[in-house]
Short mmCIF file of C-alpha atoms in Angstrom, two decimals:
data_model
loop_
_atom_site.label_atom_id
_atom_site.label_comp_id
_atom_site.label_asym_id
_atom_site.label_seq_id
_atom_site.Cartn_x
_atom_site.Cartn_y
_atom_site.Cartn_z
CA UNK A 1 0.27 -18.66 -2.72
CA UNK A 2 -2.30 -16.25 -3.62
CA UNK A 3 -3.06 -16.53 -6.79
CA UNK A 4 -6.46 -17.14 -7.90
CA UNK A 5 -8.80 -15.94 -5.55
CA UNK A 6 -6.50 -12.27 -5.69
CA UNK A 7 -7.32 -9.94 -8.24
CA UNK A 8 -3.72 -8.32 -8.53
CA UNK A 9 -2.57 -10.83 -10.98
CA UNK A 10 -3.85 -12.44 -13.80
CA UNK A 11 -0.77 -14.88 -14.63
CA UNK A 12 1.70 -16.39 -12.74
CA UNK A 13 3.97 -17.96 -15.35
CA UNK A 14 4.70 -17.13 -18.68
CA UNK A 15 4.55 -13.82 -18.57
CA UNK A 16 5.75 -12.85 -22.26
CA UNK A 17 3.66 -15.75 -23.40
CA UNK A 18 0.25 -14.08 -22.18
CA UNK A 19 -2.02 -13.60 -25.36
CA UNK A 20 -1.53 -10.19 -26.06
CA UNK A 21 1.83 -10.69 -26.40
CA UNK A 22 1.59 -12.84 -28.27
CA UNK A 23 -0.55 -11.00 -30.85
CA UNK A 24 1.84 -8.20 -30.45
CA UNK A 25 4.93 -10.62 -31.18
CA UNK A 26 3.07 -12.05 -34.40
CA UNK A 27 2.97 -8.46 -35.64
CA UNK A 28 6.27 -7.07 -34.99
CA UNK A 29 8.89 -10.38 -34.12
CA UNK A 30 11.11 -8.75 -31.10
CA UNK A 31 13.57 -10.58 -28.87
CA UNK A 32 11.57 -10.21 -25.48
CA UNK A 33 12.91 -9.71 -21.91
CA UNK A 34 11.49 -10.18 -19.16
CA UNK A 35 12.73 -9.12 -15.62
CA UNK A 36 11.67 -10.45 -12.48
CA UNK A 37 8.57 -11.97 -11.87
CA UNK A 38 8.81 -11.74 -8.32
CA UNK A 39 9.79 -9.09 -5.98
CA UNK A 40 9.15 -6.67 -8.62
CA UNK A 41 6.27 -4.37 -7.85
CA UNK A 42 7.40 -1.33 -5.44
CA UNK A 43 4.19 -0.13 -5.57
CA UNK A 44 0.88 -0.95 -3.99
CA UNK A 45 -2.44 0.32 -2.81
CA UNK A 46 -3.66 -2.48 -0.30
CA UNK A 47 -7.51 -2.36 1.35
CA UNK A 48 -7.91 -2.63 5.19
CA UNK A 49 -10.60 -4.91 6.01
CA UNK A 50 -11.66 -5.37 9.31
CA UNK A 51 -10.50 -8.56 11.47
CA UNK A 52 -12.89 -8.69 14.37
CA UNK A 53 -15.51 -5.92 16.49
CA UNK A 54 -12.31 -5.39 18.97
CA UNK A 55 -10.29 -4.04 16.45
CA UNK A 56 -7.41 -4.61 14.14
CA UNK A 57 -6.96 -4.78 9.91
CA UNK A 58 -5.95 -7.10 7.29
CA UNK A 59 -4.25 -5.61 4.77
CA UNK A 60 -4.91 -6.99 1.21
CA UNK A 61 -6.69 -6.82 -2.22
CA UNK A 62 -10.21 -6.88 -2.69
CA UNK A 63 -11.22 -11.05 -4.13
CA UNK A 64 -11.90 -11.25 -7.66
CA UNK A 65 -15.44 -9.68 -8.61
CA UNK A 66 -15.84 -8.20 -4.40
CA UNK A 67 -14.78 -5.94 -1.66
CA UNK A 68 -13.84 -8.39 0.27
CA UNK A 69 -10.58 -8.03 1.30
CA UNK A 70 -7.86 -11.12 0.82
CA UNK A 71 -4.60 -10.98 2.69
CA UNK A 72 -1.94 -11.44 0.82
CA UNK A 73 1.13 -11.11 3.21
CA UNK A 74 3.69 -13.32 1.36
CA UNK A 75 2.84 -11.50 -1.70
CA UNK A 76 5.63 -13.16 -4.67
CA UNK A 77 5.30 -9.95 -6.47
CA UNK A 78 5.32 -6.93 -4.11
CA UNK A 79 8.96 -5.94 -3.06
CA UNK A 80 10.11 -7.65 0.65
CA UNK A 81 9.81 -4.50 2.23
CA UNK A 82 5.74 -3.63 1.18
CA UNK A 83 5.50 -7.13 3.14
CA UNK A 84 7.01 -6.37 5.90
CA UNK A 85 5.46 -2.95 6.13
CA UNK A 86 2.20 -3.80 5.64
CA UNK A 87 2.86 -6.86 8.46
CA UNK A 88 4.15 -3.58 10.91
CA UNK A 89 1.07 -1.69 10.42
CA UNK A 90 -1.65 -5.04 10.92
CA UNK A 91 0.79 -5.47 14.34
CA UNK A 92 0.10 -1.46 15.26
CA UNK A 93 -3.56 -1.22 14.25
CA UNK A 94 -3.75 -4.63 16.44
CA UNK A 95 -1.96 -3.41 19.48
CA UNK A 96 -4.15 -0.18 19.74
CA UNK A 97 -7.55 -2.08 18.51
CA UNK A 98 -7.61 0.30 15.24
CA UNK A 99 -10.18 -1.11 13.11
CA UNK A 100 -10.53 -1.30 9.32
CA UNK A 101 -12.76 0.17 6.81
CA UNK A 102 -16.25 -1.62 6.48
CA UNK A 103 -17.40 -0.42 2.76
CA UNK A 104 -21.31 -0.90 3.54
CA UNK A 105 -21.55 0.29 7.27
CA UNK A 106 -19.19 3.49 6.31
CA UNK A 107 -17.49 2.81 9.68
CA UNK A 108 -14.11 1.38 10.91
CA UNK A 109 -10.71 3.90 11.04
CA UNK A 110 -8.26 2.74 8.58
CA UNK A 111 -9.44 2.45 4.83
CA UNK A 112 -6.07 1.58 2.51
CA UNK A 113 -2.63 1.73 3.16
CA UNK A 114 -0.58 2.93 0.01
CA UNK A 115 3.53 1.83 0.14
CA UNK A 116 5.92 2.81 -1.99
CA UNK A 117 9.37 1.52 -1.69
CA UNK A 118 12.71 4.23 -2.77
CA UNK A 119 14.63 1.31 -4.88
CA UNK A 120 18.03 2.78 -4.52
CA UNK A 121 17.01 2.62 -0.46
CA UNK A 122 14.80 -0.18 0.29
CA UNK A 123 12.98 2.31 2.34
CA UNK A 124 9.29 2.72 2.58
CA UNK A 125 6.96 5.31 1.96
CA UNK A 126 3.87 4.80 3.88
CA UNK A 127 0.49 6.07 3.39
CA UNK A 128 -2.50 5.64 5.43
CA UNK A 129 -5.71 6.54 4.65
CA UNK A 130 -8.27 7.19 7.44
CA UNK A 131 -12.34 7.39 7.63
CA UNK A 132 -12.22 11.03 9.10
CA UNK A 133 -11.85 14.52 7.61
CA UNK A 134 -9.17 15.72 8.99
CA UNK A 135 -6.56 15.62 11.68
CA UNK A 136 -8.16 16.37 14.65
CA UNK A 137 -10.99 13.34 14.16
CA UNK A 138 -7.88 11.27 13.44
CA UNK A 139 -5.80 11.74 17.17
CA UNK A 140 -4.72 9.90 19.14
CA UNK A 141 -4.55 7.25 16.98
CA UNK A 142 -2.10 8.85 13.71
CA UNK A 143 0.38 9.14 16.72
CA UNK A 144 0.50 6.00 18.03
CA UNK A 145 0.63 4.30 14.39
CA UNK A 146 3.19 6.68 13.65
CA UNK A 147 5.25 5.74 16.89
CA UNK A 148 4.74 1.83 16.68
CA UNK A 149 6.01 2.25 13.34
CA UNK A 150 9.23 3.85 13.63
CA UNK A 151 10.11 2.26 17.01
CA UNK A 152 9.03 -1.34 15.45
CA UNK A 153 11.80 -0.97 12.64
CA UNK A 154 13.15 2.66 12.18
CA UNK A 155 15.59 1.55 9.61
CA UNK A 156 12.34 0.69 7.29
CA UNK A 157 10.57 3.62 6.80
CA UNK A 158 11.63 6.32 4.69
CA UNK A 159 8.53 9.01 5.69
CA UNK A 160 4.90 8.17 7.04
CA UNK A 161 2.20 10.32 5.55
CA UNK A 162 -2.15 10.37 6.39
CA UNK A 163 -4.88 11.10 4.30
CA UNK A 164 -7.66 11.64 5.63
CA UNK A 165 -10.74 10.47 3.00
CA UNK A 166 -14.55 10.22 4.31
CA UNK A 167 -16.43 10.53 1.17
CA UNK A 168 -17.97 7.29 0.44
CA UNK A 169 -17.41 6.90 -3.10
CA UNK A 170 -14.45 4.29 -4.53
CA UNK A 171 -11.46 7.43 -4.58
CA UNK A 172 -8.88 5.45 -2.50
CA UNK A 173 -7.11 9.20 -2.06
CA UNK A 174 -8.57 12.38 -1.07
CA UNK A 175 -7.15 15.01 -3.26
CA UNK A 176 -7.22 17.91 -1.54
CA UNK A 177 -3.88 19.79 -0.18
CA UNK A 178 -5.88 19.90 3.47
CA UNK A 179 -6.31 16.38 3.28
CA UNK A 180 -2.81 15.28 3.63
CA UNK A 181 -0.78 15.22 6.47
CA UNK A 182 3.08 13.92 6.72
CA UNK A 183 4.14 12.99 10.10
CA UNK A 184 7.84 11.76 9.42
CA UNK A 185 10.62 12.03 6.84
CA UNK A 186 11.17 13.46 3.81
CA UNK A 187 8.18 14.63 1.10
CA UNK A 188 9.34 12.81 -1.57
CA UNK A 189 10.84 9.36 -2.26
CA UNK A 190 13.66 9.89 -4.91
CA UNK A 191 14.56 7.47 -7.81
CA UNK A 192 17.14 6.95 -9.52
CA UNK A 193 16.68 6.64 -13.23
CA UNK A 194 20.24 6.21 -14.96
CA UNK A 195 23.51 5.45 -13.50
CA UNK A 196 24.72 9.05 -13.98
CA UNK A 197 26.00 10.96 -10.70
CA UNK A 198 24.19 13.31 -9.02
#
């Protein structure tokens, strides 16, 4: 449904028939599999743009060649449950008029929202990354994301984290150790790389 105008994909079909596979295939002739081509990615960094001067954020990736943001909420590739997380959070930063990140005034709260499912789980790791330094410029409102959140589907969520990033450059993440903040659930998602036991 996206596809075009979104940046996050450059073919929807054909996937081991792109040209550099081809070239590759030429060179060395290997039976290729593909997995899925939807529901795949567990991974994604998604921009908040801002909805309207009253607040709320559409959560998306920046159209081809701009910053503008494009919502992609039935995204075919991102994993059902980066959907429907990144659907919870538009709902919270809606209900308590949270805006998003405007890139040439500097101003607006929320800036990305990183999600990461835990495959073996299907739960989600949520980061959000505010416009302020720290945590004190970032209360009340990491609180009542945080509690929309886990009262909107507890079952989702595997641990909510903040990072708090108001340089202006492109970094999507602050790096610092001071800049991070987990409010709920574990530090780490854990996968699962073989089917050996624990």
């Amino acid at each position: 449904r996206h596809f075009g105008p979104c940046a996050g994909c450059t073919a929807d079909r054909g996937l081991d028939r792109q040209p550099l596979a081809r070239r590759a295939l030429a060179l060395m002739p290997l039976d290729v599999t593909i997995g899925a081509v939807t529901q795949w990615r567990t991974h994604a960094k998604l921009a908040a743009g801002r909805v309207g001067s009253w607040g709320g954020v559409q959560l998306g990736l920046f159209k081809m060649g701009t910053h503008d943001v494009l919502a992609v909420p039935d995204c075919a590739v991102h994993h059902p449950a980066i959907n429907t997380a990144a659907g919870l959070v538009e709902e919270a930063c809606a209900e308590y008029a949270i805006t998003g990140y405007d890139p040439f005034n500097k101003d607006g709260l929320v800036r990305y929202v990183q999600l990461s499912v835990e495959r073996h789980s299907g739960k989600v790791q949520a980061t959000i990354v505010l416009n302020t330094e720290d945590i004190r410029s970032s209360t009340p409102h990491i609180q009542r994301l945080e509690k929309h959140l886990l009262s909107s589907r507890p079952d989702l969520w595997h641990s909510i984290w903040f990072n708090f990033n108001d340089n202006p450059g492109n970094a999507i993440l602050a790096r610092s150790k001071s800049r991070w903040h987990r409010m709920f659930g574990p530090a780490f998602l854990r996968e699962k790389l073989f089917d050996a036991k624990e």
